[in-house]
mmCIF file of C-alpha atoms in Angstrom:
data_model
loop_
_atom_site.group_PDB
_atom_site.id
_atom_site.type_symbol
_atom_site.label_atom_id
_atom_site.label_comp_id
_atom_site.label_asym_id
_atom_site.label_seq_id
_atom_site.Cartn_x
_atom_site.Cartn_y
_atom_site.Cartn_z
ATOM 1 C CA MET A 1219 -39.702 -95.572 54.849
ATOM 2 C CA ASN A 1220 -37.163 -97.042 57.608
ATOM 3 C CA SER A 1221 -38.854 -95.467 60.229
ATOM 4 C CA SER A 1222 -42.191 -97.296 58.999
ATOM 5 C CA LYS A 1223 -40.278 -100.288 58.381
ATOM 6 C CA ASN A 1224 -38.964 -100.591 62.318
ATOM 7 C CA SER A 1225 -42.192 -99.593 63.990
ATOM 8 C CA SER A 1226 -43.705 -102.401 62.194
ATOM 9 C CA ASN A 1227 -41.082 -105.027 63.293
ATOM 10 C CA ASP A 1228 -41.338 -103.669 66.954
ATOM 11 C CA HIS A 1229 -44.655 -105.701 67.376
ATOM 12 C CA ARG A 1230 -43.390 -108.922 68.889
ATOM 13 C CA LEU A 1231 -44.999 -112.163 67.766
ATOM 14 C CA ILE A 1232 -46.493 -114.148 70.158
ATOM 15 C CA CYS A 1233 -45.571 -117.916 69.910
ATOM 16 C CA THR A 1234 -47.276 -120.404 72.402
ATOM 17 C CA VAL A 1235 -48.318 -124.152 72.214
ATOM 18 C CA ASP A 1236 -51.595 -125.318 74.018
ATOM 19 C CA ILE A 1237 -52.591 -128.868 74.931
ATOM 20 C CA VAL A 1238 -55.769 -130.910 74.554
ATOM 21 C CA LEU A 1239 -55.415 -133.199 77.498
ATOM 22 C CA LEU A 1240 -58.087 -135.728 76.855
ATOM 23 C CA THR A 1241 -59.106 -138.624 79.237
ATOM 24 C CA LEU A 1242 -62.524 -141.002 79.502
ATOM 25 C CA ARG A 1243 -64.139 -140.778 82.554
ATOM 26 C CA GLU A 1244 -67.594 -142.328 83.751
ATOM 27 C CA GLY A 1245 -68.081 -143.150 80.071
ATOM 28 C CA GLN A 1246 -67.599 -139.766 78.833
ATOM 29 C CA LEU A 1247 -64.905 -137.866 76.677
ATOM 30 C CA GLN A 1248 -63.383 -135.239 78.882
ATOM 31 C CA VAL A 1249 -60.497 -132.447 78.566
ATOM 32 C CA MET A 1250 -58.519 -131.014 81.225
ATOM 33 C CA LEU A 1251 -58.672 -127.339 82.014
ATOM 34 C CA LEU A 1252 -56.719 -125.021 84.243
ATOM 35 C CA LYS A 1253 -58.110 -121.442 85.486
ATOM 36 C CA ARG A 1254 -56.099 -118.614 84.267
ATOM 37 C CA ASP A 1255 -54.275 -116.701 87.005
ATOM 38 C CA ARG A 1256 -53.479 -113.903 84.841
ATOM 39 C CA GLU A 1257 -54.735 -111.380 82.447
ATOM 40 C CA PRO A 1258 -56.051 -111.292 79.535
ATOM 41 C CA PHE A 1259 -58.954 -113.590 80.908
ATOM 42 C CA ASP A 1260 -57.732 -113.644 84.498
ATOM 43 C CA GLY A 1261 -59.738 -116.370 86.382
ATOM 44 C CA ALA A 1262 -60.913 -118.192 83.103
ATOM 45 C CA LEU A 1263 -61.033 -121.567 82.312
ATOM 46 C CA ALA A 1264 -58.400 -122.425 79.496
ATOM 47 C CA LEU A 1265 -56.398 -124.946 77.962
ATOM 48 C CA PRO A 1266 -52.845 -125.707 79.619
ATOM 49 C CA GLY A 1267 -50.406 -123.808 77.330
ATOM 50 C CA GLY A 1268 -47.345 -121.368 77.322
ATOM 51 C CA TYR A 1269 -44.708 -119.665 75.341
ATOM 52 C CA VAL A 1270 -42.360 -121.427 73.349
ATOM 53 C CA HIS A 1271 -38.834 -121.095 75.228
ATOM 54 C CA THR A 1272 -36.395 -120.759 72.330
ATOM 55 C CA ASP A 1273 -33.558 -120.915 74.708
ATOM 56 C CA GLU A 1274 -34.425 -124.468 75.831
ATOM 57 C CA ASP A 1275 -36.926 -125.937 73.341
ATOM 58 C CA GLN A 1276 -35.588 -127.845 70.564
ATOM 59 C CA GLY A 1277 -38.986 -127.416 68.958
ATOM 60 C CA CYS A 1278 -42.902 -126.876 69.502
ATOM 61 C CA GLU A 1279 -43.195 -130.763 70.736
ATOM 62 C CA ASP A 1280 -40.586 -130.108 73.158
ATOM 63 C CA ALA A 1281 -42.241 -127.095 74.358
ATOM 64 C CA ALA A 1282 -45.669 -129.028 74.513
ATOM 65 C CA GLN A 1283 -44.178 -131.634 76.676
ATOM 66 C CA ARG A 1284 -42.681 -129.346 78.844
ATOM 67 C CA VAL A 1285 -45.928 -127.540 79.363
ATOM 68 C CA LEU A 1286 -47.698 -130.533 80.018
ATOM 69 C CA LEU A 1287 -45.213 -131.859 82.923
ATOM 70 C CA GLN A 1288 -44.944 -128.293 84.412
ATOM 71 C CA LYS A 1289 -48.865 -127.313 84.228
ATOM 72 C CA ALA A 1290 -50.688 -130.513 84.452
ATOM 73 C CA GLY A 1291 -48.103 -132.925 86.278
ATOM 74 C CA LEU A 1292 -48.434 -135.482 83.609
ATOM 75 C CA GLN A 1293 -46.784 -137.187 80.784
ATOM 76 C CA SER A 1294 -49.103 -138.602 78.413
ATOM 77 C CA PRO A 1295 -48.021 -141.633 76.427
ATOM 78 C CA TYR A 1296 -49.705 -140.308 73.086
ATOM 79 C CA LEU A 1297 -49.300 -136.562 71.998
ATOM 80 C CA GLU A 1298 -49.575 -135.837 68.490
ATOM 81 C CA GLN A 1299 -49.680 -132.200 66.671
ATOM 82 C CA LEU A 1300 -53.361 -131.188 66.011
ATOM 83 C CA ALA A 1301 -52.845 -127.565 63.808
ATOM 84 C CA SER A 1302 -51.699 -124.425 64.054
ATOM 85 C CA PHE A 1303 -54.100 -121.489 64.984
ATOM 86 C CA SER A 1304 -53.243 -118.083 64.195
ATOM 87 C CA GLY A 1305 -54.018 -114.266 63.596
ATOM 88 C CA PRO A 1306 -54.134 -111.076 65.259
ATOM 89 C CA ALA A 1307 -57.657 -111.550 66.812
ATOM 90 C CA ARG A 1308 -57.269 -114.521 68.582
ATOM 91 C CA ASP A 1309 -55.268 -112.887 71.486
ATOM 92 C CA PRO A 1310 -55.925 -109.556 73.193
ATOM 93 C CA ARG A 1311 -52.095 -109.012 73.519
ATOM 94 C CA GLY A 1312 -51.369 -109.060 69.740
ATOM 95 C CA TRP A 1313 -50.747 -111.055 66.602
ATOM 96 C CA SER A 1314 -50.259 -114.630 67.654
ATOM 97 C CA VAL A 1315 -49.673 -117.957 66.694
ATOM 98 C CA SER A 1316 -50.432 -121.113 68.598
ATOM 99 C CA VAL A 1317 -49.410 -124.724 67.756
ATOM 100 C CA ALA A 1318 -51.819 -127.191 69.384
ATOM 101 C CA TYR A 1319 -51.151 -130.727 70.317
ATOM 102 C CA PHE A 1320 -53.948 -133.325 71.692
ATOM 103 C CA ALA A 1321 -52.609 -136.027 74.217
ATOM 104 C CA LEU A 1322 -54.146 -139.118 75.920
ATOM 105 C CA VAL A 1323 -54.089 -140.246 79.073
ATOM 106 C CA ALA A 1324 -55.935 -143.095 81.457
ATOM 107 C CA ALA A 1325 -58.489 -141.376 83.876
ATOM 108 C CA PRO A 1326 -56.560 -140.311 86.932
ATOM 109 C CA GLU A 1327 -57.190 -141.904 90.024
ATOM 110 C CA HIS A 1328 -56.769 -138.279 91.821
ATOM 111 C CA GLY A 1329 -56.519 -135.094 90.134
ATOM 112 C CA GLN A 1330 -54.227 -132.701 91.143
ATOM 113 C CA PRO A 1331 -55.447 -129.334 92.764
ATOM 114 C CA GLY A 1332 -56.798 -126.973 89.906
ATOM 115 C CA GLN A 1333 -57.515 -129.202 87.405
ATOM 116 C CA HIS A 1334 -60.804 -129.048 86.119
ATOM 117 C CA TRP A 1335 -61.987 -132.459 83.684
ATOM 118 C CA LEU A 1336 -65.064 -131.513 82.050
ATOM 119 C CA PRO A 1337 -67.096 -133.185 79.589
ATOM 120 C CA VAL A 1338 -66.249 -132.195 75.825
ATOM 121 C CA ASP A 1339 -69.648 -131.886 75.062
ATOM 122 C CA ARG A 1340 -70.799 -129.710 77.738
ATOM 123 C CA LEU A 1341 -68.071 -127.191 77.879
ATOM 124 C CA PRO A 1342 -68.463 -123.329 79.198
ATOM 125 C CA GLN A 1343 -67.285 -120.654 76.880
ATOM 126 C CA LEU A 1344 -63.513 -120.928 76.550
ATOM 127 C CA PRO A 1345 -61.008 -117.584 75.923
ATOM 128 C CA PHE A 1346 -58.956 -117.335 73.120
ATOM 129 C CA ASP A 1347 -59.868 -119.858 70.490
ATOM 130 C CA HIS A 1348 -59.756 -122.692 72.956
ATOM 131 C CA GLY A 1349 -63.193 -123.854 72.068
ATOM 132 C CA ARG A 1350 -62.505 -124.547 68.414
ATOM 133 C CA ILE A 1351 -59.413 -126.078 69.119
ATOM 134 C CA VAL A 1352 -60.870 -128.908 71.787
ATOM 135 C CA ALA A 1353 -63.583 -128.973 68.875
ATOM 136 C CA MET A 1354 -61.049 -130.067 66.292
ATOM 137 C CA ALA A 1355 -59.277 -132.356 68.577
ATOM 138 C CA VAL A 1356 -62.104 -134.133 69.672
ATOM 139 C CA GLU A 1357 -63.227 -134.609 66.091
ATOM 140 C CA ARG A 1358 -59.336 -136.078 65.147
ATOM 141 C CA VAL A 1359 -59.714 -138.581 67.904
ATOM 142 C CA ARG A 1360 -63.011 -140.140 67.167
ATOM 143 C CA ASN A 1361 -62.104 -140.351 63.261
ATOM 144 C CA LYS A 1362 -58.838 -141.980 64.381
ATOM 145 C CA SER A 1363 -60.285 -144.182 66.637
ATOM 146 C CA GLN A 1364 -62.379 -145.846 63.747
ATOM 147 C CA TYR A 1365 -59.094 -147.295 62.462
ATOM 148 C CA SER A 1366 -56.070 -147.180 64.752
ATOM 149 C CA SER A 1367 -55.140 -148.061 68.139
ATOM 150 C CA LEU A 1368 -55.365 -144.575 69.575
ATOM 151 C CA PRO A 1369 -58.103 -145.378 72.158
ATOM 152 C CA VAL A 1370 -55.513 -147.927 73.700
ATOM 153 C CA TYR A 1371 -53.695 -144.841 75.595
ATOM 154 C CA LEU A 1372 -56.934 -144.267 77.324
ATOM 155 C CA CYS A 1373 -56.553 -147.556 79.189
ATOM 156 C CA THR A 1374 -54.877 -148.238 82.609
ATOM 157 C CA GLU A 1375 -52.535 -151.119 82.182
ATOM 158 C CA PRO A 1376 -52.969 -153.934 82.571
ATOM 159 C CA PHE A 1377 -56.504 -154.275 80.920
ATOM 160 C CA THR A 1378 -59.001 -156.781 79.380
ATOM 161 C CA LEU A 1379 -60.234 -156.957 76.075
ATOM 162 C CA PRO A 1380 -63.695 -156.058 77.326
ATOM 163 C CA GLU A 1381 -62.651 -152.907 79.059
ATOM 164 C CA LEU A 1382 -60.700 -151.598 75.963
ATOM 165 C CA HIS A 1383 -63.946 -152.443 73.755
ATOM 166 C CA ALA A 1384 -65.943 -150.297 76.278
ATOM 167 C CA ILE A 1385 -63.523 -147.552 75.780
ATOM 168 C CA TYR A 1386 -63.689 -147.667 71.520
ATOM 169 C CA ALA A 1387 -67.754 -148.229 71.968
ATOM 170 C CA ALA A 1388 -67.648 -144.821 74.402
ATOM 171 C CA LEU A 1389 -65.352 -142.793 72.149
ATOM 172 C CA LEU A 1390 -66.796 -143.734 69.049
ATOM 173 C CA GLY A 1391 -70.718 -143.290 70.531
ATOM 174 C CA GLU A 1392 -71.701 -146.408 68.866
ATOM 175 C CA ALA A 1393 -71.883 -150.367 69.558
ATOM 176 C CA ILE A 1394 -68.954 -152.209 68.213
ATOM 177 C CA ASN A 1395 -69.260 -155.900 67.170
ATOM 178 C CA PRO A 1396 -67.324 -158.027 69.745
ATOM 179 C CA VAL A 1397 -66.084 -160.702 67.237
ATOM 180 C CA SER A 1398 -65.090 -158.218 64.737
ATOM 181 C CA PHE A 1399 -63.195 -155.925 67.455
ATOM 182 C CA ARG A 1400 -61.337 -159.132 68.769
ATOM 183 C CA ARG A 1401 -60.236 -159.738 64.855
ATOM 184 C CA LYS A 1402 -59.047 -156.225 64.710
ATOM 185 C CA MET A 1403 -57.334 -156.192 67.701
ATOM 186 C CA ASP A 1404 -55.452 -159.435 66.533
ATOM 187 C CA GLU A 1405 -54.609 -157.566 62.730
ATOM 188 C CA LEU A 1406 -53.213 -154.388 64.889
ATOM 189 C CA GLY A 1407 -50.646 -156.905 66.738
ATOM 190 C CA MET A 1408 -49.950 -154.234 69.512
ATOM 191 C CA LEU A 1409 -51.107 -156.190 72.714
ATOM 192 C CA GLU A 1410 -49.566 -158.953 74.639
ATOM 193 C CA PRO A 1411 -51.192 -160.937 77.124
ATOM 194 C CA VAL A 1412 -49.753 -160.688 80.929
ATOM 195 C CA PRO A 1413 -48.362 -164.049 81.709
ATOM 196 C CA GLY A 1414 -50.588 -165.554 84.445
ATOM 197 C CA ALA A 1415 -52.906 -162.626 84.919
ATOM 198 C CA LYS A 1416 -56.521 -162.375 84.796
ATOM 199 C CA ARG A 1417 -59.426 -160.571 86.134
ATOM 200 C CA ALA A 1418 -62.611 -161.650 87.577
ATOM 201 C CA ASP A 1419 -65.564 -160.213 85.794
ATOM 202 C CA GLY A 1420 -68.925 -160.772 87.749
ATOM 203 C CA ALA A 1421 -70.402 -164.151 86.862
ATOM 204 C CA HIS A 1422 -68.132 -164.461 83.764
ATOM 205 C CA ARG A 1423 -64.740 -166.322 83.967
ATOM 206 C CA PRO A 1424 -61.611 -164.488 84.880
ATOM 207 C CA ALA A 1425 -60.587 -162.666 81.555
ATOM 208 C CA GLN A 1426 -56.921 -162.652 80.484
ATOM 209 C CA LEU A 1427 -55.254 -159.288 81.174
ATOM 210 C CA TYR A 1428 -52.976 -157.365 78.314
ATOM 211 C CA ARG A 1429 -50.746 -154.829 77.932
ATOM 212 C CA LEU A 1430 -49.241 -152.755 74.993
ATOM 213 C CA LYS A 1431 -46.026 -154.358 73.479
ATOM 214 C CA ASP A 1432 -43.166 -151.924 74.340
ATOM 215 C CA GLU A 1433 -42.267 -151.171 70.728
ATOM 216 C CA TYR A 1434 -45.665 -149.717 70.000
ATOM 217 C CA ARG A 1435 -45.654 -147.257 72.960
ATOM 218 C CA ARG A 1436 -45.857 -143.593 71.555
ATOM 219 C CA THR A 1437 -46.954 -144.941 67.913
ATOM 220 C CA LEU A 1438 -50.014 -145.505 66.091
ATOM 221 C CA ARG A 1439 -50.949 -148.839 64.517
ATOM 222 C CA LEU A 1440 -53.695 -148.699 61.824
ATOM 223 C CA VAL A 1441 -56.192 -151.436 60.662
ATOM 224 C CA GLY A 1442 -57.319 -151.655 57.080
ATOM 225 C CA ARG A 1443 -60.926 -151.415 57.560
ATOM 226 C CA GLY A 1444 -63.357 -149.920 60.109
ATOM 227 C CA LEU A 1445 -63.819 -151.802 63.402
ATOM 228 C CA ASN A 1446 -67.322 -153.661 62.600
ATOM 229 C CA ALA A 1447 -66.025 -154.644 58.949
#
């Protein structure tokens, strides 16, 4: 009895975090992947992830922020827990649990070496259950974009309302009434104009530049109805 019980306890639980880092590039929602440099799946593109360090991480979110900075060189203005994924079959090394997060960043001007930004709807076969994790994150982001301030975290500040409008439309994959959109941005109350700052837009008169109010950074604002309501 005791030897059997001890044997079952010898199997160490693998506890990790994985991050779905999303941005909007060339009008497409893209995810960042890194090439694995060890087994299992050595050389395969995968989500940035890593073990939870129980001696330094106060929680899984701390671990996710650490992994994002160490492996992607980035700090996201928005990070949200997505779900947990667990079981004996997801990792060849043994029974594992991964707490997955998604993060949003404005499109970086210059990607770091080893970073691969790929459209979320044209991904190769990913190791572990990373394909499932990405699909769930994309669904969550697109659903929340219908009624919240989430897409603003894909903007490089400062930005114009037409630029923000284009990001919402690209994420949702549908046209958004401009008048309704402006009304909803007013309802959210998260933006403030940058004093005296405007940007020329072709033949149109210069547009006012905006930024996110400090009190709403890293938080989500909700609208009562859909953007086209």
